[in-house]
Amino acid sequence: MKVAVIGTGTLGTSIAQVFSQCDKVERVFLCKGRPTSKNGKDKIVEVYARLVKKEKLSPKQAENFLAKIESGELEDSKSADILIEAVAEKLEVKREIFEKLDVLCDSHTIFATNTSSLPIQAIGAGLKHSLLGMHFFNPAPVMKLVEVIATDDTTDDMLAQVMQIARDIGKTPVEVREAPGFVVNRVLIPMINEAVSIYAEGVATVKDIDTALQLGANHPMGPLALADLIGLDVVLAILDVMLKETGNNRYLPQPMLKRMVREGKLGRKSGQGFYKY
């Protein structure tokens, strides 16, 4: 199986890493979403070097996995059996990329988007290729779940193929019909938003809110620490999409969340969010 991953950011490179470790995958094309994007394979080289150093992989395994990955441009994805787009969470950016890929790629290529909240039907409107969702969670090599999101245009055969591909790469897929936020984010993101509200009101400290959910609801990580891991800008973007799609004020972002994003306090990736890193 030949796989193309479009996008060389954190999630795109980690998705490519996951596919490189599958015995059924012979080639992974890691393609830039924009010409100015960085070479994504360099990031994976660093990841595998750390895993070898920690003795979680042998040098030979790392070498074999890396040999499958090719850095390239959109044109290099044309012969892929499945293509997963993982660029910025902006509708117009995703549409522009898929319009180019629609012309480039073979008719048999399965098109999938890794969007966490955008309407898939809108991303794929007007394409000759049918589009479905294949939503990985960060960090993709660790998180076991993949939401496979079907639209009105998704055939049973296409859905079955993608569900099996998810299993082949060691993930547990759940089948979801298209809806704002799908399953996980529809539950998770409002919970994070409410935790921000509790903190903003002075009801409890950041640490105590997280401890309460960890010990009271058996969550492995508190909601505010999780927000920092996801990225506060990503949390805000998902809330904005869900609010726009549903018109329901329960998805109205908390003012504190909006202010922190404006101030560049995005969580782990910026060095500060609800915690300092």
Coordinates of C-alpha atoms in Angstrom, one line a residue:
M1 CA 0.0 0.0 0.0
K2 CA 1.2 3.5 -0.9
V3 CA 0.2 6.3 1.4
A4 CA 0.4 10.1 1.0
V5 CA 0.2 12.4 4.0
I6 CA -0.3 16.1 3.1
G7 CA 1.1 18.4 5.8
T8 CA 4.4 18.5 7.6
G9 CA 3.2 19.9 10.9
T10 CA 3.1 18.0 14.2
L11 CA 0.2 15.8 13.3
G12 CA 1.1 15.2 9.7
T13 CA 4.5 14.0 10.5
S14 CA 3.3 11.8 13.3
I15 CA 0.6 10.2 11.0
A16 CA 3.4 9.5 8.5
Q17 CA 5.4 7.9 11.3
V18 CA 2.5 5.6 12.2
F19 CA 2.1 4.5 8.6
S20 CA 5.8 3.9 8.2
Q21 CA 5.6 1.3 11.0
C22 CA 2.9 -0.8 9.2
D23 CA 4.1 -4.0 7.4
K24 CA 1.5 -3.5 4.7
V25 CA 2.8 -0.1 3.8
E26 CA 5.6 0.0 1.2
R27 CA 5.9 3.8 0.7
V28 CA 4.8 6.9 2.6
F29 CA 4.9 10.2 0.7
L30 CA 5.1 13.1 3.2
C31 CA 4.1 16.0 1.1
K32 CA 4.2 19.7 1.9
G33 CA 0.9 21.5 2.1
R34 CA 2.7 24.7 1.0
P35 CA 6.0 25.2 -0.9
T36 CA 7.4 27.1 2.1
S37 CA 6.7 24.3 4.6
K38 CA 9.6 22.6 6.2
N39 CA 10.8 19.1 5.4
G40 CA 8.7 16.8 7.5
K41 CA 11.0 13.8 7.3
D42 CA 13.7 15.7 9.3
K43 CA 11.3 15.7 12.3
I44 CA 10.7 12.0 12.0
V45 CA 14.4 11.3 11.9
E46 CA 14.7 13.1 15.2
V47 CA 11.8 11.2 16.7
Y48 CA 13.3 7.8 15.7
A49 CA 16.7 8.8 17.0
R50 CA 15.2 9.5 20.4
L51 CA 13.4 6.2 20.3
V52 CA 16.6 4.3 19.5
K53 CA 18.4 6.1 22.3
K54 CA 15.7 5.1 24.7
E55 CA 16.0 1.5 23.3
K56 CA 12.3 1.5 22.3
L57 CA 13.4 0.7 18.7
S58 CA 16.5 -1.0 17.3
P59 CA 18.7 1.0 14.9
K60 CA 17.7 -1.4 12.1
Q61 CA 14.0 -0.9 12.8
A62 CA 14.4 2.9 12.7
E63 CA 16.4 2.6 9.5
N64 CA 13.7 0.4 7.8
F65 CA 10.9 2.7 8.8
L66 CA 12.7 5.8 7.6
A67 CA 13.5 4.2 4.3
K68 CA 9.8 4.0 3.5
I69 CA 9.3 7.8 3.9
E70 CA 9.8 10.2 1.0
S71 CA 9.6 14.0 1.4
G72 CA 7.9 15.7 -1.5
E73 CA 5.4 18.1 -3.0
L74 CA 1.7 17.5 -3.7
E75 CA 2.6 16.0 -7.1
D76 CA 4.3 13.1 -5.4
S77 CA 1.0 11.9 -4.0
K78 CA -0.6 11.1 -7.4
S79 CA 0.0 7.3 -7.2
A80 CA -1.1 6.8 -3.6
D81 CA -3.7 4.3 -2.6
I82 CA -4.9 6.5 0.3
L83 CA -4.2 10.1 0.9
I84 CA -4.6 11.8 4.3
E85 CA -4.7 15.6 4.5
A86 CA -3.4 17.1 7.7
V87 CA -2.9 20.8 7.0
A88 CA -4.1 23.9 8.9
E89 CA -7.6 23.7 10.3
K90 CA -9.0 26.3 7.8
L91 CA -11.7 25.4 5.3
E92 CA -10.4 27.5 2.4
V93 CA -6.8 26.0 2.8
K94 CA -8.1 22.4 2.8
R95 CA -10.4 23.1 -0.2
E96 CA -7.6 24.6 -2.2
I97 CA -5.3 21.6 -1.6
F98 CA -8.0 19.0 -2.4
E99 CA -8.9 20.9 -5.6
K100 CA -5.3 20.5 -6.7
L101 CA -5.1 16.8 -5.6
D102 CA -8.4 16.0 -7.3
V103 CA -6.7 16.7 -10.7
L104 CA -3.3 15.1 -9.8
C105 CA -4.3 11.8 -8.2
D106 CA -5.4 8.5 -9.7
S107 CA -9.1 7.7 -9.6
H108 CA -8.6 4.8 -7.2
T109 CA -6.9 7.0 -4.6
I110 CA -9.0 7.3 -1.4
F111 CA -9.2 10.9 -0.1
A112 CA -9.4 11.5 3.6
T113 CA -9.1 14.6 5.7
N114 CA -7.8 14.7 9.3
T115 CA -10.0 17.7 10.2
S116 CA -11.1 17.8 13.9
S117 CA -14.3 19.8 13.4
L118 CA -14.7 21.3 9.9
P119 CA -17.7 20.0 7.8
I120 CA -16.2 17.3 5.5
Q121 CA -19.1 17.7 3.0
A122 CA -18.0 21.4 2.5
I123 CA -14.3 20.5 2.2
G124 CA -15.1 17.9 -0.5
A125 CA -17.7 19.9 -2.4
G126 CA -17.3 19.7 -6.2
L127 CA -14.5 17.0 -6.1
K128 CA -14.5 14.0 -8.4
H129 CA -13.0 12.0 -5.6
S130 CA -15.3 11.2 -2.6
L131 CA -13.9 12.5 0.7
L132 CA -14.3 11.1 4.2
G133 CA -12.8 11.9 7.5
M134 CA -9.9 10.0 9.2
H135 CA -9.4 11.9 12.4
F136 CA -6.3 11.0 14.3
F137 CA -5.5 12.3 17.8
N138 CA -2.3 13.9 19.0
P139 CA 0.2 12.3 19.5
A140 CA -0.8 9.9 16.7
P141 CA 1.8 7.2 17.5
V142 CA 0.4 6.9 21.0
M143 CA -3.3 7.5 20.7
K144 CA -5.2 4.4 19.7
L145 CA -8.4 6.0 18.4
V146 CA -9.2 7.0 14.8
E147 CA -12.6 8.5 14.1
V148 CA -13.7 7.5 10.6
I149 CA -16.3 10.0 9.4
A150 CA -18.7 9.1 6.6
T151 CA -20.6 11.6 4.5
D152 CA -23.5 11.2 2.2
D153 CA -21.1 10.4 -0.6
T154 CA -19.1 7.7 1.2
T155 CA -19.8 4.3 -0.2
D156 CA -19.9 1.2 2.0
D157 CA -16.8 -0.2 0.3
M158 CA -14.8 3.0 0.8
L159 CA -15.8 3.1 4.5
A160 CA -14.9 -0.6 5.0
Q161 CA -11.5 -0.1 3.3
V162 CA -10.6 2.9 5.6
M163 CA -11.8 1.1 8.7
Q164 CA -9.5 -1.8 7.8
I165 CA -6.6 0.5 7.1
A166 CA -7.0 2.0 10.5
R167 CA -6.8 -1.5 12.0
D168 CA -3.8 -2.4 9.9
I169 CA -1.8 0.5 11.4
G170 CA -2.7 -0.6 14.9
K171 CA -5.6 1.8 15.6
T172 CA -9.1 1.2 16.8
P173 CA -11.5 2.9 14.4
V174 CA -15.0 4.1 15.3
E175 CA -17.5 4.8 12.6
V176 CA -19.1 8.3 12.8
R177 CA -21.7 10.1 10.6
E178 CA -20.7 13.6 9.8
A179 CA -21.8 16.1 12.6
P180 CA -20.2 19.1 14.2
G181 CA -17.3 17.9 16.5
F182 CA -18.0 14.3 15.5
V183 CA -17.9 12.3 18.8
V184 CA -14.8 13.0 20.9
N185 CA -14.6 16.8 20.3
R186 CA -18.3 17.2 20.8
V187 CA -18.0 15.9 24.3
L188 CA -14.4 16.9 25.1
I189 CA -14.2 20.5 23.9
P190 CA -17.2 21.9 25.8
M191 CA -15.8 20.2 28.9
I192 CA -12.5 22.0 28.5
N193 CA -14.5 25.3 27.9
E194 CA -16.4 24.7 31.1
A195 CA -13.2 24.0 33.0
V196 CA -11.8 27.4 31.8
S197 CA -15.0 29.0 33.1
I198 CA -14.6 27.4 36.5
Y199 CA -11.1 28.7 36.7
A200 CA -12.1 32.2 35.4
E201 CA -14.8 32.4 38.1
G202 CA -12.2 31.7 40.8
V203 CA -14.0 28.5 41.9
A204 CA -10.8 26.4 42.0
T205 CA -7.2 26.6 40.9
V206 CA -5.9 25.1 37.7
K207 CA -4.2 22.3 39.5
D208 CA -7.3 21.5 41.7
I209 CA -9.6 21.5 38.6
D210 CA -7.3 19.0 36.9
T211 CA -6.9 16.9 40.0
A212 CA -10.7 16.8 40.6
L213 CA -11.3 15.4 37.1
Q214 CA -8.4 13.0 37.3
L215 CA -9.5 11.5 40.6
G216 CA -13.2 12.2 40.5
A217 CA -13.9 11.1 36.9
N218 CA -10.8 8.8 36.4
H219 CA -9.5 10.9 33.6
P220 CA -5.8 10.3 32.8
M221 CA -5.2 14.0 32.4
G222 CA -7.1 17.1 33.7
P223 CA -9.0 19.2 31.2
L224 CA -6.7 22.3 31.4
A225 CA -3.5 20.3 31.1
L226 CA -5.2 18.6 28.1
A227 CA -6.1 22.0 26.6
D228 CA -2.4 22.9 26.8
L229 CA -1.5 19.7 25.0
I230 CA -4.0 20.2 22.3
G231 CA -3.2 23.9 21.9
L232 CA -5.5 26.6 23.1
D233 CA -5.8 28.0 19.6
V234 CA -7.0 24.7 18.4
V235 CA -9.6 24.4 21.2
L236 CA -10.8 27.9 20.3
A237 CA -11.0 27.1 16.6
I238 CA -13.0 24.0 17.3
L239 CA -15.5 25.9 19.5
D240 CA -15.8 28.6 16.8
V241 CA -16.7 26.0 14.2
M242 CA -19.1 24.1 16.4
L243 CA -20.8 27.4 17.4
K244 CA -21.1 28.4 13.7
E245 CA -22.4 25.0 12.6
T246 CA -25.0 24.6 15.4
G247 CA -25.8 28.1 16.5
N248 CA -25.9 26.6 20.1
N249 CA -24.4 28.9 22.7
R250 CA -23.1 26.0 24.7
Y251 CA -20.2 26.2 22.3
L252 CA -19.6 29.9 23.0
P253 CA -15.8 30.2 23.9
Q254 CA -15.0 31.5 27.3
P255 CA -13.5 35.1 27.3
M256 CA -10.5 33.9 29.2
L257 CA -9.7 31.3 26.5
K258 CA -10.0 34.0 23.7
R259 CA -7.7 36.3 25.7
M260 CA -5.0 33.7 26.3
V261 CA -5.0 32.9 22.5
R262 CA -4.7 36.6 21.7
E263 CA -1.7 36.9 24.1
G264 CA 0.0 33.9 22.5
K265 CA -0.4 31.6 25.5
L266 CA -1.2 28.5 23.5
G267 CA -0.1 25.8 25.8
R268 CA 2.9 23.5 25.4
K269 CA 3.8 24.6 21.9
S270 CA 4.3 28.2 23.1
G271 CA 5.8 27.4 26.5
Q272 CA 2.9 28.7 28.4
G273 CA -0.8 28.1 28.7
F274 CA -2.6 27.2 31.9
Y275 CA 0.8 25.8 33.0
K276 CA 4.4 26.9 32.2
Y277 CA 6.6 24.5 30.2

